[in-house]
Short mmCIF file of C-alpha atoms in Angstrom, two decimals:
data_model
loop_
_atom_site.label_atom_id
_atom_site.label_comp_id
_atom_site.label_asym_id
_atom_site.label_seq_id
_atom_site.Cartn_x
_atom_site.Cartn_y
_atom_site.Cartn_z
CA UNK A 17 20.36 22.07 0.35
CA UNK A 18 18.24 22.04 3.13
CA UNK A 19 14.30 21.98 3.12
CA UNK A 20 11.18 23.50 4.22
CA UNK A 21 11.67 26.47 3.00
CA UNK A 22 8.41 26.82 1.23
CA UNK A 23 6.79 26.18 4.56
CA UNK A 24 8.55 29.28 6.41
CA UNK A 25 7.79 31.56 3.68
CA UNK A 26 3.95 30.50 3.76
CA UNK A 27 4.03 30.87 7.59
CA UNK A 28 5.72 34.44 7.02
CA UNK A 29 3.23 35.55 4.95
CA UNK A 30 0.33 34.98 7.00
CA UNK A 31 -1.53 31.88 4.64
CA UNK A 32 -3.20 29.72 6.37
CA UNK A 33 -1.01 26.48 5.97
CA UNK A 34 -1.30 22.68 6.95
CA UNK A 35 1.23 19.95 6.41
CA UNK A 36 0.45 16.78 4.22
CA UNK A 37 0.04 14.56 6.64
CA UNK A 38 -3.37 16.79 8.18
CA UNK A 39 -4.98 16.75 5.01
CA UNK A 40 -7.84 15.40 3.32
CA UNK A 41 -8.14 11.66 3.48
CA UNK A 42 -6.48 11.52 6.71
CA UNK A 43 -6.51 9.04 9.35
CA UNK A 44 -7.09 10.02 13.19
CA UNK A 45 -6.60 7.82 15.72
CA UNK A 46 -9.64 6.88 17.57
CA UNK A 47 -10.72 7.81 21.50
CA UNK A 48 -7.89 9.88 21.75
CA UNK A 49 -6.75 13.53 21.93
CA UNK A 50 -5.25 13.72 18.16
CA UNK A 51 -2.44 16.22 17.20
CA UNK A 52 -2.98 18.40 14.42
CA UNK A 53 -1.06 21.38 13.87
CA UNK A 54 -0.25 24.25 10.64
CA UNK A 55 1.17 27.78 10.15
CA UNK A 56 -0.95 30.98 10.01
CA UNK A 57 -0.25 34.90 10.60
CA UNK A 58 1.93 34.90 13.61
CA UNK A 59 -0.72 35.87 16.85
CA UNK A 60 -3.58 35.23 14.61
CA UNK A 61 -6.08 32.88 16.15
CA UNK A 62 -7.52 29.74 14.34
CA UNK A 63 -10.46 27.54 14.94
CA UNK A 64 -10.67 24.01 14.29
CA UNK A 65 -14.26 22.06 13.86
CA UNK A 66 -14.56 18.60 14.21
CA UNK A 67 -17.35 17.33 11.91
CA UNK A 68 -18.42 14.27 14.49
CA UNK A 69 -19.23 16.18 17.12
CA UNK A 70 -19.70 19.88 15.72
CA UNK A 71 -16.87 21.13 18.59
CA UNK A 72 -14.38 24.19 18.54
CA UNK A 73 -10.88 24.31 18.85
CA UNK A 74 -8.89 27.70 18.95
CA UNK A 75 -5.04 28.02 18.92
CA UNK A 76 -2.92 31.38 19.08
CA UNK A 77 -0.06 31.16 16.06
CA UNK A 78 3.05 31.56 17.70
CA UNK A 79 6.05 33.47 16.62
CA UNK A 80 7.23 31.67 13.73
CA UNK A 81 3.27 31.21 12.77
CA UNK A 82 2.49 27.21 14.40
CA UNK A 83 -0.44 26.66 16.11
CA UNK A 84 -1.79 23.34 17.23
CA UNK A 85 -4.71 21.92 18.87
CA UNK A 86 -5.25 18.63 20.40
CA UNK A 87 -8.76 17.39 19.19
CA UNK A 88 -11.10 14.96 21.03
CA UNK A 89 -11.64 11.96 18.47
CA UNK A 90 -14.59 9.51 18.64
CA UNK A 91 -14.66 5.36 18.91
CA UNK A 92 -13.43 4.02 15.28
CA UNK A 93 -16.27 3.51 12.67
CA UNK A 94 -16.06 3.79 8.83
CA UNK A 95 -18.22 7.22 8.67
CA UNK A 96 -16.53 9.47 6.97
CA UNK A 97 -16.27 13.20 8.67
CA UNK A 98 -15.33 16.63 7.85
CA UNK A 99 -12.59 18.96 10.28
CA UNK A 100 -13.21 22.01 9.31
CA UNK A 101 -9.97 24.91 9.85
CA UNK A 102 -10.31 28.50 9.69
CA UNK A 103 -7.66 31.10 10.24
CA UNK A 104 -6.23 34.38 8.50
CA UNK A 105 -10.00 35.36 6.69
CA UNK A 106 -9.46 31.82 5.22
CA UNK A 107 -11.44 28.22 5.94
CA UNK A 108 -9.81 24.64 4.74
CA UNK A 109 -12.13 21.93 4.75
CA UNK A 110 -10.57 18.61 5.06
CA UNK A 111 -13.21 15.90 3.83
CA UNK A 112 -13.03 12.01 3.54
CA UNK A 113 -11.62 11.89 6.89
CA UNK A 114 -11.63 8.63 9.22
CA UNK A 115 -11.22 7.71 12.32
CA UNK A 116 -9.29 4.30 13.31
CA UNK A 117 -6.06 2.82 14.56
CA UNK A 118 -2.84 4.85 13.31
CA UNK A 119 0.13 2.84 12.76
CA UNK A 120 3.99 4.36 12.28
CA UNK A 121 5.82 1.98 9.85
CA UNK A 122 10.01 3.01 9.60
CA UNK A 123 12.56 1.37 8.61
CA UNK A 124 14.94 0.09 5.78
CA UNK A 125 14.48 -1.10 2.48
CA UNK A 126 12.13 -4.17 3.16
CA UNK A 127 9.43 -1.50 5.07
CA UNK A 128 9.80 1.02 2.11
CA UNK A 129 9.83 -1.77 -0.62
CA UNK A 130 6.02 -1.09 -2.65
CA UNK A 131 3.27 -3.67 -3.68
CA UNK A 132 4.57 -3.16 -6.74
CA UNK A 133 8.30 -4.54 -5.71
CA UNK A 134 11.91 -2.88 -6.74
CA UNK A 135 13.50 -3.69 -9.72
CA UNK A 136 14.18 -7.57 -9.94
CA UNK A 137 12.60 -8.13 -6.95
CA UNK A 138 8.89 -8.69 -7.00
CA UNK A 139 6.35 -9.17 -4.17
CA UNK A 140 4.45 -12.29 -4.04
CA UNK A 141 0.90 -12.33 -4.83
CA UNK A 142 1.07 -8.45 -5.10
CA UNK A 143 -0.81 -7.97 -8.61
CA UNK A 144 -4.03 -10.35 -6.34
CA UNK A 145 -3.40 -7.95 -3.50
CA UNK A 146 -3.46 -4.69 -5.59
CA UNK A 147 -6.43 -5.39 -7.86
CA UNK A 148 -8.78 -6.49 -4.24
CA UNK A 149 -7.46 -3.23 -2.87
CA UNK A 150 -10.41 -1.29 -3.38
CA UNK A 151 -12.46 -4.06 -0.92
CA UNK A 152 -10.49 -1.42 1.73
CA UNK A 153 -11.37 1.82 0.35
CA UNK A 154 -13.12 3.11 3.13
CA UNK A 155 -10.76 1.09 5.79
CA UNK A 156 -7.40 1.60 5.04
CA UNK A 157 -5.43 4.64 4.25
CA UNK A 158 -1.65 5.42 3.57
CA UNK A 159 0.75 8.25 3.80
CA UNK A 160 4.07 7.63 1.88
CA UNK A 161 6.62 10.20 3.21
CA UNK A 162 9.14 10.40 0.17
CA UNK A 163 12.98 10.25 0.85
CA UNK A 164 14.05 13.63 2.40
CA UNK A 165 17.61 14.54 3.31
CA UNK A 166 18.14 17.65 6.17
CA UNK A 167 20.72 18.10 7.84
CA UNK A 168 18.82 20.14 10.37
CA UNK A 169 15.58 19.19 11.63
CA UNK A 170 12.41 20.07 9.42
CA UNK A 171 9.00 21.23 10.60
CA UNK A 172 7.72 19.74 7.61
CA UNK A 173 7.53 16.89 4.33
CA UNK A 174 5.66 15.58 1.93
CA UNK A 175 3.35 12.68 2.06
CA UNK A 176 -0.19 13.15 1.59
CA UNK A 177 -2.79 10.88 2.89
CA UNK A 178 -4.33 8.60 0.30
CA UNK A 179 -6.80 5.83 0.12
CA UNK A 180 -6.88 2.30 -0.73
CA UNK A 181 -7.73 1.59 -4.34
CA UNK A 182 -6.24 -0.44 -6.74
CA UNK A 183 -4.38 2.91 -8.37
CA UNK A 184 -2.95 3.71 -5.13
CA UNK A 185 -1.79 0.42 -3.54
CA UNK A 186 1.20 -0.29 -5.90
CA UNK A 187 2.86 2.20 -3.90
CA UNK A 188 2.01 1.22 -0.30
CA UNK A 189 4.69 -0.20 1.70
CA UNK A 190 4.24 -4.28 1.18
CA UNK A 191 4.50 -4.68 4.98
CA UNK A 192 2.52 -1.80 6.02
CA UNK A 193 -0.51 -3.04 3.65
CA UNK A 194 -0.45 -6.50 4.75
CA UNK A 195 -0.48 -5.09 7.83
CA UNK A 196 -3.31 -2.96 7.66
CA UNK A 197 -5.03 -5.33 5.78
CA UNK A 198 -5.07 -8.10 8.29
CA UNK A 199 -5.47 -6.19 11.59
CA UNK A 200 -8.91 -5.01 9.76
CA UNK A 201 -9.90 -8.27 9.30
CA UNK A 202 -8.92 -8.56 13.08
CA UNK A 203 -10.94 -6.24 14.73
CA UNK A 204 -12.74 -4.64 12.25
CA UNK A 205 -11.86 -1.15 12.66
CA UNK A 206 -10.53 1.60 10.03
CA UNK A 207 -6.50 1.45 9.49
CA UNK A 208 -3.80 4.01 8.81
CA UNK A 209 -0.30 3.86 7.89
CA UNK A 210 2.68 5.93 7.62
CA UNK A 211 5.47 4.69 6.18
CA UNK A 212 8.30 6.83 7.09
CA UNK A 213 10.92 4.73 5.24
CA UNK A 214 14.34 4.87 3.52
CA UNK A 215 16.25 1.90 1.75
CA UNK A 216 19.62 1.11 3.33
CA UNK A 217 19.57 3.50 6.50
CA UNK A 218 20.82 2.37 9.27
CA UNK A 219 19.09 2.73 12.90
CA UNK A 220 21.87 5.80 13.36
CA UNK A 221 20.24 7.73 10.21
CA UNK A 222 17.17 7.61 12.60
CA UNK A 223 18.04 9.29 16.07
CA UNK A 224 19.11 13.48 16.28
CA UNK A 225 22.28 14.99 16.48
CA UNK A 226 22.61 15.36 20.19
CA UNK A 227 22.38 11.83 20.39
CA UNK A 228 24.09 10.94 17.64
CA UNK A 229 27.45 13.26 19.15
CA UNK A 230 27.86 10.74 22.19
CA UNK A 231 28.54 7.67 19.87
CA UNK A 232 32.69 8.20 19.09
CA UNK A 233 32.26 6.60 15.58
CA UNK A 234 29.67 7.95 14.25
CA UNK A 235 31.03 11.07 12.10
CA UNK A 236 28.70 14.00 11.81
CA UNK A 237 30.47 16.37 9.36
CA UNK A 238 27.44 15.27 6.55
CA UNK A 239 29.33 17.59 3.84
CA UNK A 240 32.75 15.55 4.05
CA UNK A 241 30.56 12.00 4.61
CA UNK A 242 28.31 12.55 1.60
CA UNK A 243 31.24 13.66 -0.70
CA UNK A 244 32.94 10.61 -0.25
CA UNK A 245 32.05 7.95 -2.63
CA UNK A 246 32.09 5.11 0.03
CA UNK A 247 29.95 6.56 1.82
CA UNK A 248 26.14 6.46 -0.02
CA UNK A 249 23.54 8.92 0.75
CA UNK A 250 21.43 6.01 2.71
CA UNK A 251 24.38 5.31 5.25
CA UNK A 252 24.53 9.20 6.57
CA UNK A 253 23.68 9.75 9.90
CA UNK A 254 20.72 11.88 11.14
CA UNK A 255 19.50 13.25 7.67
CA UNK A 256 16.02 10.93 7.86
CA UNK A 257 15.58 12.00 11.38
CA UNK A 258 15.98 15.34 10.27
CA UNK A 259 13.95 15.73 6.99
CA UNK A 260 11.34 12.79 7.63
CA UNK A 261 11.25 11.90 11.14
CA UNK A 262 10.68 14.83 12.71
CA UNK A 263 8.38 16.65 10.83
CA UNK A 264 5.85 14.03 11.84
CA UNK A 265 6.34 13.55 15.43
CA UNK A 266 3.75 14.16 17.61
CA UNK A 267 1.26 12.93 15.10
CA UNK A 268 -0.84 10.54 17.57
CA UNK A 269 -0.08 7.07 16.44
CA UNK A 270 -1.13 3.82 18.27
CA UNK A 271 2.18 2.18 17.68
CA UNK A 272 5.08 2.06 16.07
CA UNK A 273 6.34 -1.03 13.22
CA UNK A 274 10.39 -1.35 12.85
CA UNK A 275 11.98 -3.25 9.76
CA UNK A 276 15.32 -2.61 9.78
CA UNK A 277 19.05 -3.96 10.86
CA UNK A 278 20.81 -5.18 7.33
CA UNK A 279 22.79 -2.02 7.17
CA UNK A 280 23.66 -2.56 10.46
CA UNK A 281 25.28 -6.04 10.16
CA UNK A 282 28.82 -6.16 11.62
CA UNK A 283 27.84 -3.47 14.40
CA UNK A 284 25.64 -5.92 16.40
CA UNK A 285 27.35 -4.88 19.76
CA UNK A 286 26.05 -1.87 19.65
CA UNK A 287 22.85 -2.25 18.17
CA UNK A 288 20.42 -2.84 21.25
CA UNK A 289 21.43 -0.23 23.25
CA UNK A 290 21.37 2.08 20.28
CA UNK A 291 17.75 0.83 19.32
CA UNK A 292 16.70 1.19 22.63
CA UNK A 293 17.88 4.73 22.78
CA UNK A 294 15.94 5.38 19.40
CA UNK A 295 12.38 3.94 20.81
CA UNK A 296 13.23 5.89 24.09
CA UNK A 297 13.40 9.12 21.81
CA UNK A 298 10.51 8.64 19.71
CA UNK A 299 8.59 7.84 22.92
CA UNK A 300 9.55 11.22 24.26
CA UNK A 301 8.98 13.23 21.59
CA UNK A 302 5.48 11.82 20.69
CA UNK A 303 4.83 12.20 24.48
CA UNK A 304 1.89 9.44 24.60
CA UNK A 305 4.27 7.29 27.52
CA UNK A 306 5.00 3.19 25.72
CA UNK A 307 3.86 2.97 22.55
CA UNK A 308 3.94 -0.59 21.44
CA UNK A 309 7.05 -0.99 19.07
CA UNK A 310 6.86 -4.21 16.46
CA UNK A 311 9.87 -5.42 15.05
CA UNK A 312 10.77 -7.00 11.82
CA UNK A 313 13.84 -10.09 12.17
CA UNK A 314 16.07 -9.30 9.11
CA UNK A 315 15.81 -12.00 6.51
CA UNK A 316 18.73 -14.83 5.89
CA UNK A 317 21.10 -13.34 3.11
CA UNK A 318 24.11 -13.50 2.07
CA UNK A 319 25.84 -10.58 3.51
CA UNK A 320 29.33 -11.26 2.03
CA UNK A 321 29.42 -15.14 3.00
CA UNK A 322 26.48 -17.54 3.30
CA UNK A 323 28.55 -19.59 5.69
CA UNK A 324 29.59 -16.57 8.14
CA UNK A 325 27.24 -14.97 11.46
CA UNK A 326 27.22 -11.29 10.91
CA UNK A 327 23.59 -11.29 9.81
CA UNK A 328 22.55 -14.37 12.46
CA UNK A 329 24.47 -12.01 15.24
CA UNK A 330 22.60 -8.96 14.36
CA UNK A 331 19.49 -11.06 13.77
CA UNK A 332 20.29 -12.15 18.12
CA UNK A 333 21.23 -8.16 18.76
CA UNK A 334 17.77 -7.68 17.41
CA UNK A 335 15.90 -10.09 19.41
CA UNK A 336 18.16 -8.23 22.85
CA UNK A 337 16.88 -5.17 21.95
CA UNK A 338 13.07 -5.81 22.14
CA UNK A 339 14.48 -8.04 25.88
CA UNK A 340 15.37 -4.14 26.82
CA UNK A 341 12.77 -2.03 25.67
CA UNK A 342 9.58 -2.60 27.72
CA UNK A 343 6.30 -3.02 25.08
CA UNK A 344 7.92 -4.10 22.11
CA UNK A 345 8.62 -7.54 20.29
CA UNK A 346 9.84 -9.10 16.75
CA UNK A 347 8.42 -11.20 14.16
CA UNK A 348 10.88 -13.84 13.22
CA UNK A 349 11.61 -14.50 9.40
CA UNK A 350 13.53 -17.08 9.14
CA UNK A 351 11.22 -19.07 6.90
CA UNK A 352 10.40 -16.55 4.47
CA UNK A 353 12.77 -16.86 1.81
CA UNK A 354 13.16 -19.42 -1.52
CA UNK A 355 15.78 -21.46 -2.68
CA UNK A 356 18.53 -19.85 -4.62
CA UNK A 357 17.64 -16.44 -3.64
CA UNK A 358 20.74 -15.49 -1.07
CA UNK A 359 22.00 -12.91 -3.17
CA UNK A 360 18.26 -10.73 -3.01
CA UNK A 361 18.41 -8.79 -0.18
CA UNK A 362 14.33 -7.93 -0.58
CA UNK A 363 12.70 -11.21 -0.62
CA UNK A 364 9.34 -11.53 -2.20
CA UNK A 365 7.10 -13.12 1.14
CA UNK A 366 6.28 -10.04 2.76
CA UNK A 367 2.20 -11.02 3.81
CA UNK A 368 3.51 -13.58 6.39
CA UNK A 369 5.46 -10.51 8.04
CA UNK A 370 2.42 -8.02 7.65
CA UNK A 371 -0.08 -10.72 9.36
CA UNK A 372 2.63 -11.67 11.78
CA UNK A 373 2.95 -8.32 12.61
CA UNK A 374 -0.55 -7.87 13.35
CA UNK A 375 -1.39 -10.96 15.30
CA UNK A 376 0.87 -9.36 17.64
CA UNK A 377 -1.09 -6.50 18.05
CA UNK A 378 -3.90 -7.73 17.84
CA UNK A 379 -3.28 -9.89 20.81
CA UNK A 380 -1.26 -7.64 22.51
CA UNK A 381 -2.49 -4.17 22.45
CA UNK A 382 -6.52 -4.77 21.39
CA UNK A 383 -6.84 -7.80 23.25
CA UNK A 384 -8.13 -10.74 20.72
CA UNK A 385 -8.10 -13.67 22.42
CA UNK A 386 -7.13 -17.40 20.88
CA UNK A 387 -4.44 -16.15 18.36
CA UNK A 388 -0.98 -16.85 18.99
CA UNK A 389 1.60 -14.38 18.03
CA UNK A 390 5.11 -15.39 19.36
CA UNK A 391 7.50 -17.82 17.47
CA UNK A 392 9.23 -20.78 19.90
CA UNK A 393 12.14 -19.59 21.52
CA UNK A 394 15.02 -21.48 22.94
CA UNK A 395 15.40 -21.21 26.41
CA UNK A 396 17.73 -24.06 28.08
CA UNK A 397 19.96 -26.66 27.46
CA UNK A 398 20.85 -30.26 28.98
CA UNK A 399 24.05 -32.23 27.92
CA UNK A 400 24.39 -36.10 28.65
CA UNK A 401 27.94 -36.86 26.30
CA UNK A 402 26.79 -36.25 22.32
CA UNK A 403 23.13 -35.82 23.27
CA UNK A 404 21.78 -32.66 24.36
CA UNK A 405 17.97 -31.70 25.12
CA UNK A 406 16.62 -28.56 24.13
CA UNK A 407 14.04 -26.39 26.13
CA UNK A 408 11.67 -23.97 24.71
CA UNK A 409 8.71 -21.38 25.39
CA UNK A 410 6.03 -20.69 23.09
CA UNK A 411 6.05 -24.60 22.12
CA UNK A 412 4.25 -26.58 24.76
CA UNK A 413 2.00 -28.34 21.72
CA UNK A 414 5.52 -29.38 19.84
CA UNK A 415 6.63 -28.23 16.45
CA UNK A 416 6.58 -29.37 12.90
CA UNK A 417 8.69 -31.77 11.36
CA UNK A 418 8.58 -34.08 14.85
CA UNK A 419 11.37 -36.05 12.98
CA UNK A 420 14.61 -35.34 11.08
CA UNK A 421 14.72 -31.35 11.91
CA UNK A 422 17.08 -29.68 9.66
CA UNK A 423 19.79 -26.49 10.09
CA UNK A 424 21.01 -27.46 13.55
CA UNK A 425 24.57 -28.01 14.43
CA UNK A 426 26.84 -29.09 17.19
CA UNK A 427 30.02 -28.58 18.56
CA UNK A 428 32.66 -29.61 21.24
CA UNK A 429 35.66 -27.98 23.09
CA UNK A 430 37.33 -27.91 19.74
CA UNK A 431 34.84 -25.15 18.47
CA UNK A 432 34.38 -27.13 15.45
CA UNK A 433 29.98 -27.50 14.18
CA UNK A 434 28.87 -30.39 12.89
CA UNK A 435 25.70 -30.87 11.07
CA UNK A 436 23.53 -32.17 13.66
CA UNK A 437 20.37 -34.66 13.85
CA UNK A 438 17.28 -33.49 15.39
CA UNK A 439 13.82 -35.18 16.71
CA UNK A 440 11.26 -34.01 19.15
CA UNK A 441 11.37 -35.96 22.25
CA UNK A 442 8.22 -35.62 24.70
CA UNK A 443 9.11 -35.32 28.27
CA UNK A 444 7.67 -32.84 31.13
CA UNK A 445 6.83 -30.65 27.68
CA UNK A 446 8.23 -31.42 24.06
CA UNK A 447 11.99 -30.73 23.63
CA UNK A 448 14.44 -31.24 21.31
CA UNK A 449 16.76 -33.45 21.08
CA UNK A 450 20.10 -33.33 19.06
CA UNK A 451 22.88 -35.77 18.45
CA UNK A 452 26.07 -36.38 16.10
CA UNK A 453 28.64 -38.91 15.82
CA UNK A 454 31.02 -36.32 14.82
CA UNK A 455 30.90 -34.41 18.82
CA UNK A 456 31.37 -36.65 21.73
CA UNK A 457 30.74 -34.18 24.12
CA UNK A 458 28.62 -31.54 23.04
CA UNK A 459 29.55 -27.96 24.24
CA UNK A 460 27.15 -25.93 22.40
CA UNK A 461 24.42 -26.03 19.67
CA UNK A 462 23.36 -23.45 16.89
CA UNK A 463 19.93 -23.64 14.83
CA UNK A 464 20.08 -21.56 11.50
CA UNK A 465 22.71 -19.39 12.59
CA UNK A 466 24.71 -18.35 9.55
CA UNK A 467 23.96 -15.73 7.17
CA UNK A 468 21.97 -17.85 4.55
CA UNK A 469 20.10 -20.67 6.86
CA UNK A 470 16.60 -20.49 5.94
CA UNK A 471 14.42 -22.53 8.93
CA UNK A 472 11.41 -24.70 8.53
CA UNK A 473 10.46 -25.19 11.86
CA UNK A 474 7.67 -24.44 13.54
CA UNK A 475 5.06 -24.21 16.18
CA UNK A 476 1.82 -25.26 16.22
CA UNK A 477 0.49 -21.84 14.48
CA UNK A 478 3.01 -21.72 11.70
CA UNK A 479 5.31 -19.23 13.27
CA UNK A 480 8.98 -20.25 12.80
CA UNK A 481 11.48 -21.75 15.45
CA UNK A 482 13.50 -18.07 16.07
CA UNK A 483 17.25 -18.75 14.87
CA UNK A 484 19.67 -19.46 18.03
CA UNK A 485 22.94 -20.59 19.61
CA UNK A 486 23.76 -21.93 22.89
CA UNK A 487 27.77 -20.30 23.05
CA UNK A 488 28.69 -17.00 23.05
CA UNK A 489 31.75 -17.33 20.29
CA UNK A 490 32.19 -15.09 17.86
CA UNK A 491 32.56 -17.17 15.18
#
């Protein structure tokens, strides 16, 4: 069945209508020309007051009854205002309305997954996070957009705005509140999030139809997809674009946050280019040129075989795609997991990936100075027989252990890894070097990349050594 219905029938009978997401206890992004849009008597004219600066807005209802306006919005601050809406004999008055930085959260199940956790699957320190909440009442707010399968793009969905209280926050996206919590803290502005999320979709689920019709294995007949049992709802192509995505595009955001890729393990070829089509879609349709996109690494799991790559080689498609798409990186989470947990697919640390997340935009998009934000990377290699020397970026002050490093492995000609041992060696900058008894000549080196391979190295700032290999075999 396909939705917004109710919203056509409003339009067509001349009310005055306005989507959730321009509502009430909305979030506008600050010192910028915000989006806000409804349905009223087709050719009827409505006016739109902004309470900060006492200015009017008119827009002429088209055809099918949408009007928009583009409104001038003010520096952040945590004054509340009034936009005021008038159109077909009838005013709205939207109160409790702030003005901040407006953040677009999508993604998979770890984006969508609540304070309050999924079944067997908690979120650590959530009940501490949820009862503070309310410290952020007047600095955070959230719009939840709910599940929504179209086959045929929607002008509108649910998801109103809400605030931060303690009543509230067991339903905010984990991520997105731990986001929004620390970039406050950062630079001391109001926060909004929208999670736009659905467990288990994968990146095609995300991008239209006309894109969607170039890709030769991707099968668009929805009705004979979604009546096949081994094919779940989640796995369809295009249906959140249709019913979630788009309904909300154009909303002025300052960026964009990305947590998704485990449905996606075993099509890593194609992933980047596929991402990178996605971001270059979004970008176009919200029409505000590069906005920042922040990824989330998917999490060591066991994926059908704790010894096998397919999550490590979508975790390295992942970390391609943001080398493609101009303003956008990825939080490694390599670390993040517990012992004995391969089997939970929605692992409990999800603050480190929230305050990850916004170190890098705090340094990258407001500007903060002295935080540090990218995880070492490897970069090089030097072989002298079974000793070879590993060069990294985002490391010049060394790691953590120095001294017996675990999870990397070596290998000759023969293809074969070995467990490997690992110091820090200090030379022009600190390296790594690695060694085995096993490998004469070493040929190529992995760290942590296997499905279940949980790191616990890192920089100087905490943030993890990002999983890697040296060879290109798919093995």
């Amino acid at each position: 069945m396909l939705l917004g219905v109710a919203v056509a029938a409003c339009a067509n009978a001349g009310a005055l209508t306005l989507p959730d997401i321009v509502n009430r206890n909305m979030m506008l992004q600050q010192n910028s020309d915000a989006a806000l849009w409804g349905w009223a008597k087709p050719g009827s004219v409505v006016k739109v007051v902004t309470g900060w600066n006492g200015k009017e807005y008119t827009a002429k209802a088209a055809k099918n009854g949408r009007w928009d306006v583009k409104v001038a919005t003010p520096a952040a601050s945590y004054d509340v205002h009034t936009v005021t809406i008038t159109g077909d004999g009838e005013t709205v008055s939207l109160d409790n309305v702030l003005v901040g930085e407006v953040w677009f959260a999508s993604g998979q199940s770890n984006m969508e997954m609540p304070l309050r956790g999924f079944w067997g699957a908690p979120i650590e320190g959530a009940n501490k996070a949820i009862a503070e909440s309310g410290k952020y009442k007047h600095a955070i707010r959230f719009a939840t957009v709910p599940k929504t399968r179209s086959e045929v793009p929607q002008d509108s969905v649910k998801g109103e705005w809400v605030e931060c209280v303690p009543e509230n926050a067991p339903d905010f996206s984990a991520v997105g509140y731990y986001f929004a919590r620390q970039l406050n803290n950062i630079i001391d502005v109001p926060v909004g999030i929208i999670n736009c999320s659905w467990g288990g979709s994968r990146v095609e689920g995300w991008l239209p139809k006309e894109i969607l019709q170039q890709y030769p294995d991707v099968d668009l007949d929805i009705e004979k997809c979604g009546n096949n049992p081994d094919t779940p709802e989640y796995m369809l192509p295009m249906i959140m674009y249709n019913g979630m995505l788009h309904p909300l595009m154009g909303y002025t955001v300052r960026g964009f946050l990305w947590n998704q890729g485990e449905s996606n393990v075993g099509h890593h070829a194609d992933y980047p280019s596929r991402f990178a089509t996605m971001v270059n879609h979004w970008r176009e349709q919200w029409g505000e040129g590069e906005i920042p996109v922040y990824c989330v690494e998917i999490p060591p799991h066991y994926y059908g075989d704790e010894q096998a790559t397919g999550g490590a080689l979508l975790r390295e498609a992942q970390h391609k795609s943001v080398e493609i798409v101009p303003n956008s990186g990825i939080v490694s989470t390599v670390d993040l997991v517990t012992p004995g947990t391969s089997f939970q697919i929605h692992p409990s640390k999800k603050l480190e990936i929230g305050e990850r997340l916004a170190y890098m935009a705090a340094v990258r998009d407001y500007g903060v100075k002295g935080i540090a934000c990218d995880s070492p990377e490897y970069v090089s290699m030097d072989v002298d027989g079974n000793k070879a020397t590993l060069h990294f970026r985002h490391a010049d002050d060394g790691f953590s252990p120095e001294r017996d490093m675990e999870g990397f492995e070596v290998a000759g000609e023969d293809r074969v890894f070995y467990p490997a041992q690992a110091k820090q060696v200090y030379t022009d900058r600190c390296n790594v070097e690695v060694t085995s008894d096993k490998v004469d000549k070493i040929v190529a080196v992995r760290y942590c990349f296997k499905n279940w391979s949980p790191g616990n190295i890192y920089g100087m700032r905490e943030l993890p050594l990002v999983p890697f290999r040296t060879d290109n075999w798919e093995k």
